[in-house]
Tab-separated table of C-alpha atoms in Angstrom:
chain	number	residue	atom	x	y	z
T	48	ASN	CA	116.455	101.164	66.748
T	49	ALA	CA	114.174	98.264	67.256
T	50	GLY	CA	113.317	99.203	70.840
T	51	VAL	CA	112.124	96.285	72.819
T	52	THR	CA	111.440	93.070	71.058
T	53	GLN	CA	109.955	89.810	72.291
T	54	THR	CA	110.005	86.300	70.954
T	55	PRO	CA	107.932	84.374	70.300
T	56	LYS	CA	104.674	86.429	69.818
T	57	PHE	CA	102.479	83.469	70.318
T	58	ARG	CA	102.742	80.123	71.977
T	59	VAL	CA	100.560	77.253	72.959
T	60	LEU	CA	101.861	74.826	75.663
T	61	LYS	CA	100.637	71.720	77.269
T	62	THR	CA	100.433	71.448	81.037
T	63	GLY	CA	103.772	70.573	82.366
T	64	GLN	CA	105.775	71.775	79.360
T	65	SER	CA	108.628	74.289	79.711
T	66	MET	CA	109.566	77.302	77.642
T	67	THR	CA	111.625	80.492	77.557
T	68	LEU	CA	110.475	83.806	76.551
T	69	LEU	CA	113.130	86.181	75.180
T	70	CYS	CA	113.213	89.972	75.599
T	71	ALA	CA	115.855	92.141	73.940
T	72	GLN	CA	116.368	95.923	74.085
T	73	ASP	CA	118.840	98.008	72.205
T	74	MET	CA	118.463	101.173	74.014
T	75	ASN	CA	121.161	100.336	76.621
T	76	HIS	CA	118.737	100.509	79.378
T	77	GLU	CA	119.725	99.341	82.855
T	78	TYR	CA	116.263	98.126	84.093
T	79	MET	CA	114.205	95.430	82.656
T	80	TYR	CA	110.825	94.005	83.631
T	81	TRP	CA	108.476	91.130	82.864
T	82	TYR	CA	104.766	91.751	83.448
T	83	ARG	CA	101.793	89.593	82.875
T	84	GLN	CA	98.365	91.079	81.879
T	85	ASP	CA	95.145	89.213	82.396
T	86	PRO	CA	91.618	90.400	81.287
T	87	GLY	CA	90.264	92.990	83.491
T	88	MET	CA	93.479	93.263	85.567
T	89	GLY	CA	96.365	95.583	85.496
T	90	LEU	CA	99.846	94.717	84.604
T	91	ARG	CA	101.465	92.522	87.380
T	92	LEU	CA	105.142	92.419	87.898
T	93	ILE	CA	106.663	89.009	87.736
T	94	HIS	CA	110.511	89.643	87.959
T	95	TYR	CA	112.719	92.602	87.171
T	96	SER	CA	116.368	93.319	86.883
T	97	VAL	CA	118.302	96.488	87.766
T	98	GLY	CA	121.362	95.538	85.830
T	99	GLU	CA	123.289	92.795	84.081
T	100	GLY	CA	123.679	89.659	86.367
T	101	THR	CA	120.943	90.815	88.805
T	102	THR	CA	117.369	89.892	89.117
T	103	ALA	CA	114.559	90.192	91.743
T	104	LYS	CA	111.128	89.021	92.450
T	105	GLY	CA	108.136	91.208	91.755
T	106	GLU	CA	104.583	90.694	92.842
T	107	VAL	CA	103.729	87.438	91.188
T	108	PRO	CA	107.008	85.432	90.793
T	109	ASP	CA	105.903	81.802	91.578
T	110	GLY	CA	106.242	79.481	88.720
T	111	TYR	CA	108.736	81.682	86.844
T	112	ASN	CA	112.428	82.127	86.671
T	113	VAL	CA	114.520	84.757	84.868
T	114	SER	CA	118.059	85.498	83.975
T	115	ARG	CA	119.893	88.516	82.739
T	116	LEU	CA	123.224	87.245	81.541
T	117	LYS	CA	123.678	90.245	79.080
T	118	LYS	CA	122.434	93.813	79.533
T	119	GLN	CA	120.396	93.714	76.497
T	120	ASN	CA	118.528	90.482	77.142
T	121	PHE	CA	116.139	89.399	79.768
T	122	LEU	CA	114.779	85.812	79.790
T	123	LEU	CA	111.577	84.534	81.395
T	124	GLY	CA	111.363	80.760	81.990
T	125	LEU	CA	108.448	78.596	82.688
T	126	GLU	CA	109.653	75.353	84.094
T	127	SER	CA	106.361	73.494	84.341
T	128	ALA	CA	103.611	75.410	82.658
T	129	ALA	CA	100.110	75.591	84.163
T	130	PRO	CA	96.740	76.747	82.808
T	131	SER	CA	96.851	79.638	85.381
T	132	GLN	CA	99.871	80.957	83.381
T	133	THR	CA	97.774	81.505	80.282
T	134	SER	CA	98.222	85.317	79.783
T	135	VAL	CA	99.767	88.104	77.822
T	136	TYR	CA	103.378	88.582	78.890
T	137	PHE	CA	105.084	92.070	78.311
T	138	CYS	CA	108.594	92.853	78.742
T	139	ALA	CA	109.651	96.471	79.467
T	140	SER	CA	112.853	98.522	79.862
T	141	ARG	CA	113.664	101.655	81.495
T	142	GLU	CA	116.820	103.855	81.472
T	143	GLY	CA	117.681	103.619	85.128
T	144	THR	CA	118.240	105.932	87.996
T	145	SER	CA	120.019	108.530	85.913
T	146	GLY	CA	117.205	108.759	83.414
T	147	GLY	CA	113.490	109.167	83.419
T	148	ASP	CA	110.793	106.848	84.595
T	149	GLU	CA	109.301	106.017	81.215
T	150	GLN	CA	108.945	102.320	80.567
T	151	PHE	CA	109.248	101.057	77.043
T	152	PHE	CA	107.290	97.964	76.291
T	153	GLY	CA	107.656	95.187	73.846
T	154	PRO	CA	104.719	93.885	71.706
T	155	GLY	CA	103.813	91.069	74.087
T	156	THR	CA	103.806	87.357	73.990
T	157	ARG	CA	100.381	85.637	74.064
T	158	LEU	CA	100.702	82.366	75.841
T	159	THR	CA	98.001	79.688	76.140
T	160	VAL	CA	98.542	76.693	78.387
T	161	LEU	CA	96.216	73.809	77.751
J	295	ARG	CA	92.313	98.887	99.050
J	296	LYS	CA	94.211	98.782	95.712
J	297	GLU	CA	97.279	100.981	95.551
J	298	VAL	CA	96.024	102.503	92.227
J	299	GLU	CA	92.327	102.413	91.356
J	300	GLN	CA	90.596	103.422	88.128
J	301	ASP	CA	87.091	103.345	87.013
J	302	PRO	CA	87.193	100.540	84.440
J	303	GLY	CA	84.483	102.032	82.199
J	304	PRO	CA	83.791	101.690	79.488
J	305	PHE	CA	83.251	105.317	78.611
J	306	ASN	CA	81.272	105.575	75.441
J	307	VAL	CA	81.178	109.211	74.217
J	308	PRO	CA	80.448	110.819	70.777
J	309	GLU	CA	83.170	112.155	68.706
J	310	GLY	CA	83.990	115.725	69.572
J	311	ALA	CA	83.004	115.286	73.250
J	312	THR	CA	85.153	116.008	76.186
J	313	VAL	CA	85.862	113.108	78.597
J	314	ALA	CA	87.760	112.954	81.805
J	315	PHE	CA	88.941	110.034	83.891
J	316	ASN	CA	90.274	109.968	87.521
J	317	CYS	CA	92.713	107.771	89.144
J	318	THR	CA	93.294	107.397	92.865
J	319	TYR	CA	96.435	106.253	94.704
J	320	SER	CA	96.829	105.124	98.271
J	321	ASN	CA	100.509	105.843	98.914
J	322	SER	CA	100.950	109.542	99.777
J	323	ALA	CA	104.712	109.237	99.344
J	324	SER	CA	104.128	108.615	95.639
J	325	GLN	CA	106.484	110.763	93.583
J	326	SER	CA	105.818	110.314	89.907
J	327	PHE	CA	102.715	109.776	87.873
J	328	PHE	CA	101.909	108.796	84.405
J	329	TRP	CA	99.225	108.119	81.924
J	330	TYR	CA	99.736	105.219	79.340
J	331	ARG	CA	97.640	104.228	76.499
J	332	GLN	CA	96.983	100.822	75.536
J	333	ASP	CA	95.377	99.857	72.243
J	334	CYS	CA	93.540	96.568	71.961
J	335	ARG	CA	96.027	93.707	71.895
J	336	LYS	CA	99.020	96.061	71.873
J	337	GLU	CA	101.581	97.152	74.304
J	338	PRO	CA	101.188	100.093	76.564
J	339	LYS	CA	102.759	103.289	75.477
J	340	LEU	CA	103.417	106.405	77.480
J	341	LEU	CA	100.839	109.094	76.754
J	342	MET	CA	102.062	111.752	79.206
J	343	SER	CA	103.730	112.385	82.408
J	344	VAL	CA	101.732	114.088	85.115
J	345	TYR	CA	103.469	116.973	86.860
J	346	SER	CA	102.425	118.844	90.163
J	347	SER	CA	101.532	122.028	88.160
J	348	GLY	CA	99.545	120.107	85.660
J	349	ASN	CA	100.464	119.895	82.063
J	350	GLU	CA	98.962	119.856	78.586
J	351	ASP	CA	99.715	118.211	75.309
J	352	GLY	CA	97.409	119.217	72.571
J	353	ARG	CA	93.950	117.964	73.354
J	354	PHE	CA	95.060	116.160	76.399
J	355	THR	CA	95.478	117.631	79.974
J	356	ALA	CA	96.723	115.859	83.092
J	357	GLN	CA	96.385	117.107	86.640
J	358	LEU	CA	97.690	115.905	89.931
J	359	ASN	CA	95.884	116.540	93.213
J	360	ARG	CA	98.267	115.473	96.089
J	361	ALA	CA	95.844	116.509	98.769
J	362	SER	CA	93.105	114.137	97.528
J	363	GLN	CA	95.620	111.679	96.106
J	364	TYR	CA	94.292	111.460	92.573
J	365	ILE	CA	95.374	112.275	89.038
J	366	SER	CA	93.164	113.106	86.105
J	367	LEU	CA	93.207	112.958	82.361
J	368	LEU	CA	91.047	115.177	80.382
J	369	ILE	CA	90.612	114.636	76.582
J	370	ARG	CA	89.032	117.598	74.640
J	371	ASP	CA	87.472	117.272	71.066
J	372	SER	CA	87.708	113.502	71.178
J	373	LYS	CA	88.615	111.578	68.019
J	374	LEU	CA	87.762	108.078	67.017
J	375	SER	CA	91.445	107.272	67.141
J	376	ASP	CA	91.324	108.025	71.024
J	377	SER	CA	89.475	104.837	71.396
J	378	ALA	CA	91.760	102.826	73.775
J	379	THR	CA	92.465	101.731	77.353
J	380	TYR	CA	94.125	104.464	79.516
J	381	LEU	CA	96.398	103.134	82.173
J	382	CYS	CA	97.303	105.217	85.336
J	383	VAL	CA	100.719	104.689	86.533
J	384	VAL	CA	102.215	105.633	89.869
J	385	ASN	CA	105.819	105.365	91.051
J	386	PRO	CA	105.853	105.539	94.803
J	387	TRP	CA	109.482	106.407	95.186
J	388	TYR	CA	111.639	108.500	92.892
J	389	SER	CA	113.366	106.285	90.383
J	390	SER	CA	112.470	102.984	92.173
J	391	ALA	CA	113.205	100.068	89.973
J	392	SER	CA	110.330	97.901	91.121
J	393	LYS	CA	107.624	99.874	92.635
J	394	ILE	CA	105.904	101.237	89.476
J	395	ILE	CA	102.295	100.333	89.776
J	396	PHE	CA	99.838	100.133	87.041
J	397	GLY	CA	96.044	100.644	87.450
J	398	SER	CA	93.725	98.140	85.682
J	399	GLY	CA	92.822	100.719	83.031
J	400	THR	CA	89.825	102.795	81.927
J	401	ARG	CA	88.380	101.763	78.577
J	402	LEU	CA	87.235	104.638	76.296
J	403	SER	CA	85.316	104.162	73.141
J	404	ILE	CA	84.466	106.980	70.831
J	405	ARG	CA	81.544	106.704	68.547
J	406	PRO	CA	80.980	108.496	65.360
């Protein structure tokens, strides 16, 4: 099993450009999450999904959109990137209410917005 | 007040030492607790869950104090490879999808 994978690993954008970050998991997990991590700060939840076709806002959703068309994939979109979105983005998945609480993380995407 | 607070450190201790971190949480209804480890520029990984009765995994011991609303992590006989950031994680409600809260982390550096 590959676990949780993220693409791309690194990206540099100019202000105003758009991009999509892809997260994929092969563990058949129900829940998926997008976090951002900034220096000296904890992980902050952007959006999450409790199942295929459902998404919800987290703590810091502004400037981001998500989609979960397939159970195994969770996409994070930046429509018009801003320097404040420079961060490391982590995707995570979790089994769901019938399973444990452990979250499995992808390796992260390092995004710089100039 | 932050929902989950940790001493950011860094803790700089010699190899072989015992080191302990605490993490406080504000929501008394919190149900499940964890310690994650995050290496530099890597993703967080589960180190251990924290049970009400306390639990031990090799050199690592985790404890929960519900009355004072904190969890602790004790590392005995520390190794160079223990150098990392340790994240305290709290789930306020059982199996809630969205309410998992991460602390900012405590940095630990083990010196030879």
